[in-house]
Short mmCIF file of C-alpha atoms in Angstrom, two decimals:
data_model
loop_
_atom_site.label_atom_id
_atom_site.label_comp_id
_atom_site.label_asym_id
_atom_site.label_seq_id
_atom_site.Cartn_x
_atom_site.Cartn_y
_atom_site.Cartn_z
CA UNK A 1286 -26.84 40.35 24.26
CA UNK A 1287 -23.66 38.81 22.91
CA UNK A 1288 -24.27 35.11 22.26
CA UNK A 1289 -21.46 32.66 22.91
CA UNK A 1290 -21.51 29.31 21.13
CA UNK A 1291 -19.15 26.50 22.07
CA UNK A 1292 -18.30 23.48 19.97
CA UNK A 1293 -18.45 20.66 20.38
CA UNK A 1294 -21.05 20.38 23.16
CA UNK A 1295 -19.37 17.19 24.25
CA UNK A 1296 -16.35 15.14 23.31
CA UNK A 1297 -14.54 12.08 24.53
CA UNK A 1298 -10.80 11.68 24.67
CA UNK A 1299 -8.12 9.59 26.31
CA UNK A 1300 -5.47 10.44 28.86
CA UNK A 1301 -2.51 11.89 27.00
CA UNK A 1302 -4.58 13.26 24.11
CA UNK A 1303 -4.61 16.82 22.86
CA UNK A 1304 -8.04 18.46 22.66
CA UNK A 1305 -9.33 21.76 21.35
CA UNK A 1306 -12.58 23.45 22.31
CA UNK A 1307 -13.92 26.34 20.25
CA UNK A 1308 -15.94 29.35 21.36
CA UNK A 1309 -17.55 31.75 18.89
CA UNK A 1310 -19.04 35.13 19.74
CA UNK A 1311 -22.01 36.64 17.91
CA UNK A 1312 -20.00 39.85 17.44
CA UNK A 1313 -16.42 40.91 17.88
CA UNK A 1314 -15.32 40.88 21.53
CA UNK A 1315 -11.67 41.79 20.96
CA UNK A 1316 -9.70 39.50 23.29
CA UNK A 1317 -12.10 39.76 26.23
CA UNK A 1318 -12.76 36.07 26.59
CA UNK A 1319 -12.31 33.86 29.65
CA UNK A 1320 -12.31 30.09 30.13
CA UNK A 1321 -13.48 28.11 33.17
CA UNK A 1322 -13.38 24.46 34.17
CA UNK A 1323 -16.16 22.95 36.24
CA UNK A 1324 -16.01 19.54 37.86
CA UNK A 1325 -19.29 17.87 38.86
CA UNK A 1326 -20.73 19.36 42.03
CA UNK A 1327 -18.08 22.06 42.24
CA UNK A 1328 -17.83 25.74 41.45
CA UNK A 1329 -16.24 26.83 38.18
CA UNK A 1330 -12.50 27.48 38.27
CA UNK A 1331 -10.83 30.18 36.21
CA UNK A 1332 -8.30 28.81 33.74
CA UNK A 1333 -7.57 31.61 31.29
CA UNK A 1334 -8.55 35.26 31.06
CA UNK A 1335 -8.21 37.84 28.30
CA UNK A 1336 -8.12 35.02 25.75
CA UNK A 1337 -4.61 33.79 26.46
CA UNK A 1338 -3.43 34.73 29.96
CA UNK A 1339 -3.03 31.67 32.14
CA UNK A 1340 -4.41 32.11 35.64
CA UNK A 1341 -1.87 31.64 38.41
CA UNK A 1342 -1.58 28.00 39.46
CA UNK A 1343 -3.16 26.57 36.30
CA UNK A 1344 -0.98 23.95 34.58
CA UNK A 1345 0.79 25.01 31.41
CA UNK A 1346 -0.87 22.22 29.41
CA UNK A 1347 -3.83 24.61 29.17
CA UNK A 1348 -3.62 27.40 26.62
CA UNK A 1349 -6.00 29.83 24.96
CA UNK A 1350 -5.92 31.79 21.76
CA UNK A 1351 -8.07 33.91 19.49
CA UNK A 1352 -9.47 37.37 19.06
CA UNK A 1353 -12.47 38.98 17.46
CA UNK A 1354 -15.16 36.30 17.29
CA UNK A 1355 -13.27 32.99 17.33
CA UNK A 1356 -11.40 31.52 20.29
CA UNK A 1357 -9.92 28.18 21.26
CA UNK A 1358 -8.98 26.40 24.46
CA UNK A 1359 -6.35 23.73 23.97
CA UNK A 1360 -5.33 21.09 26.45
CA UNK A 1361 -2.25 19.07 25.61
CA UNK A 1362 -1.49 15.73 27.23
CA UNK A 1363 -4.85 15.29 28.99
CA UNK A 1364 -4.69 14.24 32.61
CA UNK A 1365 -7.41 12.35 34.53
CA UNK A 1366 -8.35 15.51 36.46
CA UNK A 1367 -9.05 17.40 33.20
CA UNK A 1368 -12.25 15.51 32.48
CA UNK A 1369 -14.83 18.13 33.31
CA UNK A 1370 -17.09 20.72 31.68
CA UNK A 1371 -15.54 23.84 30.17
CA UNK A 1372 -17.22 27.23 29.73
CA UNK A 1373 -16.20 30.34 27.86
CA UNK A 1374 -17.38 33.79 29.01
CA UNK A 1375 -17.21 37.14 27.24
CA UNK A 1376 -16.57 40.36 29.14
CA UNK A 1377 -16.54 42.78 26.22
CA UNK A 1378 -20.06 43.74 27.23
CA UNK A 1379 -20.88 44.62 30.86
CA UNK A 1380 -23.65 42.05 30.38
CA UNK A 1381 -21.31 39.09 30.73
CA UNK A 1382 -22.52 35.96 28.96
CA UNK A 1383 -21.32 32.36 28.97
CA UNK A 1384 -21.17 29.63 26.39
CA UNK A 1385 -23.38 26.60 26.91
CA UNK A 1386 -20.47 24.44 28.00
CA UNK A 1387 -18.40 21.58 26.56
CA UNK A 1388 -18.35 18.31 28.48
CA UNK A 1389 -15.05 16.48 28.17
CA UNK A 1390 -15.43 12.79 28.96
CA UNK A 1391 -13.05 9.88 29.16
CA UNK A 1392 -13.07 7.63 26.08
CA UNK B 1115 -6.18 32.99 51.37
CA UNK B 1116 -9.38 34.57 50.15
CA UNK B 1117 -12.54 32.50 50.60
CA UNK B 1118 -16.18 33.10 49.73
CA UNK B 1119 -19.07 31.35 51.47
CA UNK B 1120 -22.71 31.59 50.39
CA UNK B 1121 -25.48 31.15 52.93
CA UNK B 1122 -29.26 31.36 53.03
CA UNK B 1123 -32.47 29.32 52.83
CA UNK B 1124 -32.36 26.33 50.54
CA UNK B 1125 -36.11 26.38 49.91
CA UNK B 1126 -38.21 29.38 48.90
CA UNK B 1127 -41.91 29.42 48.05
CA UNK B 1128 -43.12 30.71 44.68
CA UNK B 1129 -43.80 34.47 44.60
CA UNK B 1130 -41.60 35.02 47.67
CA UNK B 1131 -38.14 36.57 47.92
CA UNK B 1132 -34.88 34.69 47.66
CA UNK B 1133 -32.18 36.11 49.93
CA UNK B 1134 -28.58 34.98 50.01
CA UNK B 1135 -25.43 36.27 51.64
CA UNK B 1136 -21.82 35.76 50.60
CA UNK B 1137 -19.27 36.20 53.36
CA UNK B 1138 -15.77 37.09 52.23
CA UNK B 1139 -12.78 36.14 54.36
CA UNK B 1140 -9.12 36.90 53.75
CA UNK B 1141 -9.76 40.13 51.86
CA UNK B 1142 -11.58 43.40 52.31
CA UNK B 1143 -14.82 43.44 50.39
CA UNK B 1144 -14.17 47.13 49.70
CA UNK B 1145 -11.21 46.33 47.50
CA UNK B 1146 -13.05 44.59 44.68
CA UNK B 1147 -16.21 44.18 42.67
CA UNK B 1148 -18.31 41.09 43.40
CA UNK B 1149 -20.78 39.22 41.22
CA UNK B 1150 -23.59 36.73 41.61
CA UNK B 1151 -23.86 33.96 39.02
CA UNK B 1152 -26.38 31.15 38.95
CA UNK B 1153 -26.66 27.70 37.39
CA UNK B 1154 -29.96 25.81 37.08
CA UNK B 1155 -29.57 22.07 37.68
CA UNK B 1156 -27.89 20.44 34.70
CA UNK B 1157 -27.63 23.72 32.79
CA UNK B 1158 -25.16 26.49 32.06
CA UNK B 1159 -24.07 29.65 33.86
CA UNK B 1160 -25.97 32.94 33.98
CA UNK B 1161 -24.50 36.18 35.29
CA UNK B 1162 -26.98 37.91 37.62
CA UNK B 1163 -25.21 41.15 38.46
CA UNK B 1164 -22.45 42.83 40.42
CA UNK B 1165 -22.11 45.03 43.47
CA UNK B 1166 -19.45 47.36 44.82
CA UNK B 1167 -18.96 48.89 48.26
CA UNK B 1168 -19.53 52.39 46.81
CA UNK B 1169 -23.08 51.36 45.95
CA UNK B 1170 -22.39 50.70 42.29
CA UNK B 1171 -24.43 47.89 40.79
CA UNK B 1172 -25.29 46.45 37.40
CA UNK B 1173 -27.80 43.74 36.66
CA UNK B 1174 -28.66 41.33 33.91
CA UNK B 1175 -31.58 42.99 32.10
CA UNK B 1176 -33.48 39.69 32.17
CA UNK B 1177 -33.59 39.94 36.00
CA UNK B 1178 -33.25 43.67 36.58
CA UNK B 1179 -36.83 44.28 37.69
CA UNK B 1180 -36.56 41.62 40.42
CA UNK B 1181 -33.00 41.71 41.71
CA UNK B 1182 -30.99 43.75 44.19
CA UNK B 1183 -27.34 43.32 45.15
CA UNK B 1184 -25.72 45.13 48.05
CA UNK B 1185 -22.43 45.18 49.93
CA UNK B 1186 -22.14 45.43 53.73
CA UNK B 1187 -18.61 46.47 54.62
CA UNK B 1188 -19.20 46.02 58.35
CA UNK B 1189 -19.86 42.31 57.81
CA UNK B 1190 -17.58 41.94 54.77
CA UNK B 1191 -20.62 40.51 53.04
CA UNK B 1192 -22.30 40.61 49.63
CA UNK B 1193 -26.06 40.11 49.48
CA UNK B 1194 -28.53 39.03 46.81
CA UNK B 1195 -32.27 39.54 46.85
CA UNK B 1196 -34.49 38.17 44.08
CA UNK B 1197 -38.19 38.74 44.46
CA UNK B 1198 -41.27 37.13 42.93
CA UNK B 1199 -39.44 33.86 42.38
CA UNK B 1200 -40.75 30.99 40.28
CA UNK B 1201 -39.55 27.45 39.65
CA UNK B 1202 -37.33 28.87 36.89
CA UNK B 1203 -35.22 30.52 39.60
CA UNK B 1204 -34.25 27.15 41.06
CA UNK B 1205 -30.48 27.04 40.74
CA UNK B 1206 -27.13 26.90 42.44
CA UNK B 1207 -26.20 30.49 43.25
CA UNK B 1208 -22.53 31.43 43.29
CA UNK B 1209 -20.80 34.58 44.44
CA UNK B 1210 -17.52 35.40 42.75
CA UNK B 1211 -14.78 38.00 42.90
CA UNK B 1212 -15.02 40.16 39.80
CA UNK B 1213 -11.57 41.39 38.75
CA UNK B 1214 -11.30 44.16 36.18
CA UNK B 1215 -8.81 45.75 33.84
CA UNK B 1216 -9.59 49.21 32.53
CA UNK B 1217 -8.86 50.68 29.11
CA UNK B 1218 -9.85 53.69 27.10
CA UNK B 1219 -12.15 56.12 28.87
CA UNK B 1220 -13.82 54.04 31.55
CA UNK B 1221 -14.24 50.78 29.64
CA UNK B 1222 -13.19 47.54 31.27
CA UNK B 1223 -13.05 43.83 30.82
CA UNK B 1224 -13.39 41.45 33.71
CA UNK B 1225 -13.04 37.86 34.89
CA UNK B 1226 -14.18 35.83 37.90
CA UNK B 1227 -11.09 34.54 39.63
CA UNK B 1228 -12.52 33.24 42.90
CA UNK B 1229 -15.88 31.53 43.51
CA UNK B 1230 -17.83 30.38 46.52
CA UNK B 1231 -18.86 26.75 46.71
CA UNK B 1232 -22.41 27.64 45.71
CA UNK B 1233 -25.80 27.49 47.41
CA UNK B 1234 -28.64 25.43 45.97
CA UNK B 1235 -31.95 27.27 46.18
CA UNK B 1236 -35.11 25.39 45.27
CA UNK B 1237 -38.32 27.26 44.55
CA UNK B 1238 -41.25 25.07 45.50
CA UNK B 1239 -44.41 25.20 47.58
#
């Protein structure tokens, strides 16, 4: 299995801040990396696929980058609705695996 | 507007079979691949497997001996069966549309662009 490790596991920030979440794969996954946002009690929502392609309807303050084993999700100018848990997911292997999640809390 | 809705018993006894359905509206189930993903309370996401109307399936090896996914085109429905359940199978179960992009000779990468609201299944006697 390809292991996905996110860092940090949690972070706190303020409205208007810029934050970066990192996802590292246990082997190269090319650019086959997706990001999801999950609010408490809700289903995950796709933000970015193929490392950097913004899903339709997702605000442009979200961006993704990376290839190989190291990837980042950046959110500029945090909004109140952005405080949630974020997951990365690799699809290089047909056995899709997720990171453990990063909880973004209000400072 | 495409919507997915999971349904099924919320409580299953240990050693019995968990059965869930995912009804798709607004799209033909034959047009896409569909996956089941689960999330134990307070924990992360685990991909269970996918199904396709042509009978194609693939499962997480950790569950492969216990799981079956099928597609019923007449009902526009995806189904999940997980047998011999234990407390470790307690989770919210999601169905999701599994979009793919192909490259090379049959390889693909995929992403889950639409999700159901999830169904909590508790395994307890």
